[in-house]
Coordinates of C-alpha atoms and ligand atoms in Angstrom, one line a residue:
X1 CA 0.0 0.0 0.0
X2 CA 1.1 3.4 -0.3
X3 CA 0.2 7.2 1.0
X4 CA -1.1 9.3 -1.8
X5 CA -1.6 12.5 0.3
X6 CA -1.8 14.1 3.8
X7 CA -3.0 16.9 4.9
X8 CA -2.6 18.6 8.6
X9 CA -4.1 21.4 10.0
X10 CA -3.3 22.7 13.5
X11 CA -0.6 19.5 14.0
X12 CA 2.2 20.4 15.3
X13 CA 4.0 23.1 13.6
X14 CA 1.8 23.0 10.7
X15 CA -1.1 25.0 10.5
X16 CA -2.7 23.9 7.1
X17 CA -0.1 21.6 4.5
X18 CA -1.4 19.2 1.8
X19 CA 1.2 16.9 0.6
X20 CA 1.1 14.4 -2.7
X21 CA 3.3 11.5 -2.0
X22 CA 4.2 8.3 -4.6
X23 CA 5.8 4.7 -3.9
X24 CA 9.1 4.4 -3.8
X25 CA 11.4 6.6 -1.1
X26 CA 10.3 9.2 -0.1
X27 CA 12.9 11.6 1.8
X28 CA 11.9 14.5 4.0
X29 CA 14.8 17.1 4.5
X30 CA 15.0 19.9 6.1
X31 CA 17.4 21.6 9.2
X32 CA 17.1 20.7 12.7
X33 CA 13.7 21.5 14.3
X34 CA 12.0 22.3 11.1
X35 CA 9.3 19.6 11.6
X36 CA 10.5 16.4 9.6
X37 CA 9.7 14.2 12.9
X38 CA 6.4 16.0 13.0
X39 CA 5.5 15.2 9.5
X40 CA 6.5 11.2 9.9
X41 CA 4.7 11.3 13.4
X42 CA 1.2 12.2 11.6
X43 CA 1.6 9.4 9.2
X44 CA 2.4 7.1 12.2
X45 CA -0.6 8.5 14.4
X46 CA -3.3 7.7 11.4
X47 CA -2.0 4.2 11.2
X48 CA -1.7 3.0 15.1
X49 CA -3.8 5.8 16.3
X50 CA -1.2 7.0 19.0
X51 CA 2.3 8.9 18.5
X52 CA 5.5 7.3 18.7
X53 CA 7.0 9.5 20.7
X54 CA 5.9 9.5 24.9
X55 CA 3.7 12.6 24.8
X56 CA -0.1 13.2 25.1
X57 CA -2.7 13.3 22.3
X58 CA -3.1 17.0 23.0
X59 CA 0.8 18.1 22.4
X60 CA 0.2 17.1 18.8
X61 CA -2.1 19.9 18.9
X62 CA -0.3 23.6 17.6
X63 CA 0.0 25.7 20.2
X64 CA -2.6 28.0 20.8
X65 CA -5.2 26.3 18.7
X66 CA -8.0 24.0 20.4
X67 CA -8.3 21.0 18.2
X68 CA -6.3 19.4 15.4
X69 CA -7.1 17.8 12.4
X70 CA -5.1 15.1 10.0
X71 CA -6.7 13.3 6.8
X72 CA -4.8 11.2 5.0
X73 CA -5.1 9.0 1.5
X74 CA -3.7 5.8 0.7
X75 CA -4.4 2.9 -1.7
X76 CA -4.1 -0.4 -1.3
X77 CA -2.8 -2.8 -4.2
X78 CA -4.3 -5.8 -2.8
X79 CA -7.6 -4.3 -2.5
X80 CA -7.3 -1.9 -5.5
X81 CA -9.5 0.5 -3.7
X82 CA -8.3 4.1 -2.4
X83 CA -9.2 4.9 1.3
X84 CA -9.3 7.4 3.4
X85 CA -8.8 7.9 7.7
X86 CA -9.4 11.0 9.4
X87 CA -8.7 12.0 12.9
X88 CA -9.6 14.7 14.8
X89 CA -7.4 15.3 18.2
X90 CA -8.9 17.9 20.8
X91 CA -8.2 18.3 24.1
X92 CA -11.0 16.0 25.5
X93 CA -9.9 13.5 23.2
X94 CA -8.9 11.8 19.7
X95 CA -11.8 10.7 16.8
X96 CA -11.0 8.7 13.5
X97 CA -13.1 8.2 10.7
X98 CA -12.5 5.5 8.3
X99 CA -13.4 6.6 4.4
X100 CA -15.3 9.6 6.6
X101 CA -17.4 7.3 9.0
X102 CA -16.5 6.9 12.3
X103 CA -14.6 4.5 14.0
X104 CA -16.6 2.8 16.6
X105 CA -13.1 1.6 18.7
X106 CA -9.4 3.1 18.9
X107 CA -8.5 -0.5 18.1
X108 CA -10.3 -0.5 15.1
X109 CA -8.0 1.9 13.4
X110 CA -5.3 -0.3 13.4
X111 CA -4.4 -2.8 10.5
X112 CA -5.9 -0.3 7.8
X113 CA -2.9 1.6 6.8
X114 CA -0.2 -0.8 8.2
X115 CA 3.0 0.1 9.1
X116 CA 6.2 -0.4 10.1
X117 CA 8.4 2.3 12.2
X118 CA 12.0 2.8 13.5
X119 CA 12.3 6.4 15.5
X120 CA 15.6 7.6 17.2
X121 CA 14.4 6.3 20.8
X122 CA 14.6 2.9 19.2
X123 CA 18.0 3.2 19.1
X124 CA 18.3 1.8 22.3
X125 CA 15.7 -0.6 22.1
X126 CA 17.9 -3.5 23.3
X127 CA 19.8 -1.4 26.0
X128 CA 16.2 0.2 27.6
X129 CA 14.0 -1.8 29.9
X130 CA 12.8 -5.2 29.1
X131 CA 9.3 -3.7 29.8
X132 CA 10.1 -2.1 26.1
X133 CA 11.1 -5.0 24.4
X134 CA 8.1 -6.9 25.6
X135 CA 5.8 -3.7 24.4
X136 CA 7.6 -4.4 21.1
X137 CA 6.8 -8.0 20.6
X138 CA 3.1 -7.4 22.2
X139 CA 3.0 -4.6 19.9
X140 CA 3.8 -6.6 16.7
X141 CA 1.9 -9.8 17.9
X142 CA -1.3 -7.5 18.2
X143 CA -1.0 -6.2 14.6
X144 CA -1.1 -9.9 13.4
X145 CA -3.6 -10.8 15.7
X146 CA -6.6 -9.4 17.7
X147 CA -7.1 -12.8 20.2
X148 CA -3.3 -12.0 21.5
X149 CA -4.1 -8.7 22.9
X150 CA -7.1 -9.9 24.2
X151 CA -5.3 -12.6 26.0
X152 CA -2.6 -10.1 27.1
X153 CA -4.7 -8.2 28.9
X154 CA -6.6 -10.8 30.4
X155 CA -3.0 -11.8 32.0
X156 CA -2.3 -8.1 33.5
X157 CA -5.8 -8.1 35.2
X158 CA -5.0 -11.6 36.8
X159 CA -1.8 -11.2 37.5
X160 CA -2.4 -8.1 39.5
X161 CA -5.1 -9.7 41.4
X162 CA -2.7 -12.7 42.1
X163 CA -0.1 -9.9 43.3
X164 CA -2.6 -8.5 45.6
X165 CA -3.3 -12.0 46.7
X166 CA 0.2 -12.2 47.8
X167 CA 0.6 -8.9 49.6
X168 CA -1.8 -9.9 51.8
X169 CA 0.0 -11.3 55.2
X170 CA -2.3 -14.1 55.2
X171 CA -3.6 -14.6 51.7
X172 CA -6.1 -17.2 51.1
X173 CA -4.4 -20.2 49.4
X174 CA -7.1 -21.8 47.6
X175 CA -8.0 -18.6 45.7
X176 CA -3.9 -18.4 44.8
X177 CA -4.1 -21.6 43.3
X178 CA -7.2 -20.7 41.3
X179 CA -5.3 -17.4 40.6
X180 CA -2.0 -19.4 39.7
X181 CA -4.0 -21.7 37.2
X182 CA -5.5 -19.2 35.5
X183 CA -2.0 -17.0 34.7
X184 CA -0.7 -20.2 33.2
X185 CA -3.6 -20.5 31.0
X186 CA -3.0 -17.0 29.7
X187 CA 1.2 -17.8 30.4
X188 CA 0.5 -20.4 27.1
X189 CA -0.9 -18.9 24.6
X190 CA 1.1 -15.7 25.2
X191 CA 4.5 -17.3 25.2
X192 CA 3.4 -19.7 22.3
X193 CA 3.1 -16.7 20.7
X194 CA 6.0 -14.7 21.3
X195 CA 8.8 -17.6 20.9
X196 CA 6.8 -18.5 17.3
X197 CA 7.3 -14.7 16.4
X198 CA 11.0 -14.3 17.7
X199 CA 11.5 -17.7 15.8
X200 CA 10.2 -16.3 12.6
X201 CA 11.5 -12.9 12.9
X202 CA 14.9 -14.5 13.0
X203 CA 15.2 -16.1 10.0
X204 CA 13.6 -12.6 8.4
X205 CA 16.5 -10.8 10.3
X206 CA 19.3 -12.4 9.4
X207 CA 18.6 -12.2 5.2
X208 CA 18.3 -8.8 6.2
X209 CA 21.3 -8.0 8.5
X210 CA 23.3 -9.8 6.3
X211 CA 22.3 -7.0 3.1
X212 CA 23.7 -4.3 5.4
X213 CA 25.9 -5.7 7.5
X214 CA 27.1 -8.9 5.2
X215 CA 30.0 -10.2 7.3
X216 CA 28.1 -10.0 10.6
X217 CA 25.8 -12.1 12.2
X218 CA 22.5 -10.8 14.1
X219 CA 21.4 -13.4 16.3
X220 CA 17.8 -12.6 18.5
X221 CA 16.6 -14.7 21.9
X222 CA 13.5 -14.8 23.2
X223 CA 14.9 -15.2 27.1
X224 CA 11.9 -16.9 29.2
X225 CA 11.2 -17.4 33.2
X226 CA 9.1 -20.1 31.6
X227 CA 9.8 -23.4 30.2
X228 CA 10.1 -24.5 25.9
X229 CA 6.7 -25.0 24.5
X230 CA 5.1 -28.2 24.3
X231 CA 2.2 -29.8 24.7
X232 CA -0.5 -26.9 26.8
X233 CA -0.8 -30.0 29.8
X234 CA 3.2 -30.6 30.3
X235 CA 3.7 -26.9 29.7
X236 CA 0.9 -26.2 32.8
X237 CA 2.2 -29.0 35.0
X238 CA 5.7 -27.6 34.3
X239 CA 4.9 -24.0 35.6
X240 CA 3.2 -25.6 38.6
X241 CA 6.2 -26.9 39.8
X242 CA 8.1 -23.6 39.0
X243 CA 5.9 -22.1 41.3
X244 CA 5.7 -24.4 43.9
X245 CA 9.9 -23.9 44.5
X246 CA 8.9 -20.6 44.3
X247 CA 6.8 -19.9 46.6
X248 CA 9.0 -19.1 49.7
X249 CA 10.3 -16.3 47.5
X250 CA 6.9 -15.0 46.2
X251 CA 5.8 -14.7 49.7
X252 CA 9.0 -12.6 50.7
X253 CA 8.9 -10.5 47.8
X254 CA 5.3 -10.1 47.3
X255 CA 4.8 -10.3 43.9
X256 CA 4.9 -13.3 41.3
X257 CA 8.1 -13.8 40.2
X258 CA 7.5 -16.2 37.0
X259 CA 5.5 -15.8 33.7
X260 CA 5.5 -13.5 30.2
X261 CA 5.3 -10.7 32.4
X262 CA 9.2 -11.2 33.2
X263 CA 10.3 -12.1 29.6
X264 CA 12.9 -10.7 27.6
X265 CA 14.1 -10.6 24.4
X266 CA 18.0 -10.3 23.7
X267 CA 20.2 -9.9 20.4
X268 CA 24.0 -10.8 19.8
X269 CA 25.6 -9.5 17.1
X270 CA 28.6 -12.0 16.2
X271 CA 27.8 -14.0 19.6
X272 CA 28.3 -10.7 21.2
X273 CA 25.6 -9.1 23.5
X274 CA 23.8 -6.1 22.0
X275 CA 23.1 -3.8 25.2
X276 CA 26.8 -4.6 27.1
X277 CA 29.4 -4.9 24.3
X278 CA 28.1 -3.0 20.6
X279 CA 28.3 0.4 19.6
X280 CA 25.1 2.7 19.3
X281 CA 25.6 2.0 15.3
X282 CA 25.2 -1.6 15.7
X283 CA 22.5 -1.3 17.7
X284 CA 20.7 0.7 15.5
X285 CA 21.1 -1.1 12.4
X286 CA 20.4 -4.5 14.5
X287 CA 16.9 -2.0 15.5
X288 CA 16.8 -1.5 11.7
X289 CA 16.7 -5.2 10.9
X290 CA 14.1 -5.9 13.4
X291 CA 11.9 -3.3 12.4
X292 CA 11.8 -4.2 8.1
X293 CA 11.6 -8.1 9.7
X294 CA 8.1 -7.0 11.1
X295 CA 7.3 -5.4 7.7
X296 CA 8.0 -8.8 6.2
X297 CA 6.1 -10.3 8.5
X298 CA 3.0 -8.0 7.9
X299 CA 3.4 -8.1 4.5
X300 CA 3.5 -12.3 4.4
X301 CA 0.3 -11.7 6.6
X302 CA -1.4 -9.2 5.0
X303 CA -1.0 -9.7 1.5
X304 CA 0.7 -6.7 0.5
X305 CA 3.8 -4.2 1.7
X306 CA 3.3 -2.2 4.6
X307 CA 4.2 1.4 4.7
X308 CA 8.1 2.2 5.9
X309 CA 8.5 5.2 8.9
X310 CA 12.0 5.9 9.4
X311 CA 12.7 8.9 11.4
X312 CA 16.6 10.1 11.4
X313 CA 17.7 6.1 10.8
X314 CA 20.7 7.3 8.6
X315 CA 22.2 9.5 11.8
X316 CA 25.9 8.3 13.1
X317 CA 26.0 5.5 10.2
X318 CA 29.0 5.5 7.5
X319 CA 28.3 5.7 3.9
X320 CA 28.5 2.1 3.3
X321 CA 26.2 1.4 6.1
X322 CA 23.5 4.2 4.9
X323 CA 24.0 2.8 1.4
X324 CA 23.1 -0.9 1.9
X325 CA 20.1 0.4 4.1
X326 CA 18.9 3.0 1.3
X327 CA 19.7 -0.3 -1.4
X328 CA 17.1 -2.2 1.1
X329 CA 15.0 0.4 0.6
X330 CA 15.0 0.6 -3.1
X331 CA 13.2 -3.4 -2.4
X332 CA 10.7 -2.5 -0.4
X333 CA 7.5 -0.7 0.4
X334 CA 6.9 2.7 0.0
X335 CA 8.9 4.3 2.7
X336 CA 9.3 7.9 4.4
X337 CA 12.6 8.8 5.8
X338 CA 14.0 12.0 7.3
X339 CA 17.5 13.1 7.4
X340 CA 19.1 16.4 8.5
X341 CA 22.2 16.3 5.9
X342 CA 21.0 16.4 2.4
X343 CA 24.5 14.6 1.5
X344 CA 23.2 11.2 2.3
X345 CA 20.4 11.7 0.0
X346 CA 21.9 11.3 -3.3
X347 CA 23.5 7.9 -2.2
X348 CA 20.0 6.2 -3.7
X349 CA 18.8 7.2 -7.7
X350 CA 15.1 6.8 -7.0
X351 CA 14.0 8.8 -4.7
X352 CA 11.7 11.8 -4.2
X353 CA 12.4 14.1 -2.1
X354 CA 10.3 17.2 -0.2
X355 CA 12.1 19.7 1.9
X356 CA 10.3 21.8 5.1
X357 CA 11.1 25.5 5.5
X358 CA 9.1 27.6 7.2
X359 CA 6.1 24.9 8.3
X360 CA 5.5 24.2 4.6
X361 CA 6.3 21.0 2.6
X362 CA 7.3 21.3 -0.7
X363 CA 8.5 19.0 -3.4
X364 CA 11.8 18.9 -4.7
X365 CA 12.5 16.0 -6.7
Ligands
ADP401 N1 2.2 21.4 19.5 C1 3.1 22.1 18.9 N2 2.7 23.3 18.4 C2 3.6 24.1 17.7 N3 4.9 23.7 17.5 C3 5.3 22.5 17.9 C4 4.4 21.6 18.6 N4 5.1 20.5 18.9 C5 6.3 20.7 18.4 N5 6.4 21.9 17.8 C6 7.6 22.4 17.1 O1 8.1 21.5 16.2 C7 9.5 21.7 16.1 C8 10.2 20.3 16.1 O2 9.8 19.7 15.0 P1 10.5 18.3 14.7 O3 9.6 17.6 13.7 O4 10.9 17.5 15.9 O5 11.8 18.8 14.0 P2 12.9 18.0 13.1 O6 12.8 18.6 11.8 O7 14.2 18.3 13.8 O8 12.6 16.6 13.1 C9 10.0 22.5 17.2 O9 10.4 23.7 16.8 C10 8.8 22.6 18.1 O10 8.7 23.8 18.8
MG402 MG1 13.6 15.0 14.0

């Protein structure tokens, strides 16, 4: 699929910008704090119906102005239909409209304009907290499939009733065991999931790292409190008895101390640990990888490419490097990419290009 056009009022810096865009790359350019990321974020926000960046709805809003408004037009090979999502953000809240009706749930929006996104915060996606790597794979696992998030937050609702269970000085044993049961259940078809995606993304990662990085090897581990997958009865009785040793522990430390909930997942580039021994290059083409593995992954799902977000990915790499990412590129879906120095540009023939001055977009190339 690709974006024909967008158009922004009140977002951000912009107060009213239409933009055409085509397949291929698209490059935004323009000098520091001129509103590339801005630009990328809207496309992002009309696809997963949030920002990427750890801020509220109503910052997206330009200041002094009460409610914002983003429309955006894509088409879609495999359907061969044009569509079109609107959202309005205000301060009491965020509406979208889905070729102009509106969307009944936030969760709704997703999976129409699908996407794939790498932002400069990812850089350090495999030094931050585990808690972000699990959003990740949560994140990517919903996209594929509804019953997973479903599941997922079935899990967070019993496991903090089991922790409250447990912070009680004398907590009622039977209703723990019920409790404990019913986290397993959920501990399944969660973990099931997630060590079938880090499988899969694996193989995808590794064609890819090797096109950028050809004498290296990327290498990712889905690190578990729980045991391998089998059969749902051996993996249950398993977990029981990881719980049962347990127990002494879970009653010191008052909270439960095995499940998905404590899951990480780790990369080694060359056998060598991503967040103790590479540099931040390496770990943001290893980030790279990952991210165009999901877009293989949604486009072996869905049927057709999803859309490429790449904000400042070419920062702190060497020509070679930015080269054999921008020759990945070339391959895929229709992508938007930012970059400060126009230098890097011109290592890629096709491209378009649109540079921001002065809050408007306009095409040069
Ligand atoms: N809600 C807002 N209203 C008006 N301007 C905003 C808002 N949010 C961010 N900006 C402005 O956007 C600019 C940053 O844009 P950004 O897209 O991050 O730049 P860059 O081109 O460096 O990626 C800053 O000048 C900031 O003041
Ligand atoms: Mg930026």
């Amino acid at each position: 699929m690709y974006v024909k056009s967008l158009n922004l009022k009140s977002f951000r810096n912009y107060d009213n910008v239409s933009v055409s865009f085509e397949p291929g790359i698209n490059f935004i350019v323009g000098n520091n704090g001129t509103g590339k990321t801005n630009l990328v974020e809207a496309i992002y926000f009309l696809s997963l119906s949030r920002s990427f960046k750890k801020c509220s709805d109503e910052d997206l809003i330009k200041r002094d102005k009460t409610s914002a408004e983003l429309t955006i037009e894509y088409f879609s090979e495999k359907d061969k239909e044009e569509h079109l999502i609107g959202a309005t953000i205000t301060k009491k809240g965020k509406a979208f409209y889905f070729d102009r009706e509106k969307v009944p749930q936030l969760s709704k929006v997703l999976g129409n304009l699908s996407s794939t996104s790498y932002d400069p915060s990812s850089v350090f996606m495999f030094k931050d907290d585990p808690q972000e790597r699990r959003r990740f794979l949560d994140e990517t696992l919903g996209v594929l499939s509804k019953d997973y998030l479903y599941t997922l937050s079935r899990y967070k609702k019993i496991l903090k009733e089991r922790n409250t269970a447990l912070s009680q000085s004398e907590y009622d044993r039977d209703v723990l065991a019920v409790l404990t049961k019913e986290l397993i259940k959920c501990d399944y078809i969660i973990a099931k999931q997630r060590f079938g995606l880090v499988e899969r993304l694996n193989t995808l990662v590794d064609e890819i790292f090797r096109e950028i990085e050809p004498n290296k090897k990327l290498v990712l581990k889905y690190v578990s409190t729980l045991p391998n997958i089998t059969d749902s009865k051996t993996f249950m009785e398993q977990v029981e008895i990881l719980f049962e040793k347990k127990k002494s522990e879970e009653a010191i430390k008052k909270c439960t101390l095995i499940g998905i909930h404590r899951d990480d997942l780790k990369a080694k580039i060359d056998n060598q640990d991503l967040d103790s021994y590479c540099s931040q290059g390496q770990n943001r083409l290893a980030t790279f990888a990952l991210k165009m593995a999901v877009a293989k992954l949604i486009e072996e799902i869905k049927g057709e490419k999803p859309i490429i977000i790449l904000d400042d990915v070419l920062s702190d790499l060497d020509i070679t490097r930015c080269k054999n990412i921008l020759m990945y590129l070339e391959k895929g879906g229709q992508t938007f990419i930012t970059v400060a120095e126009i230098g890097k540009v011109e290592l890629t023939k096709n491209y378009k290009l649109y540079e921001i001055d002065n809050n408007e977009i306009v095409r040069r190339r």
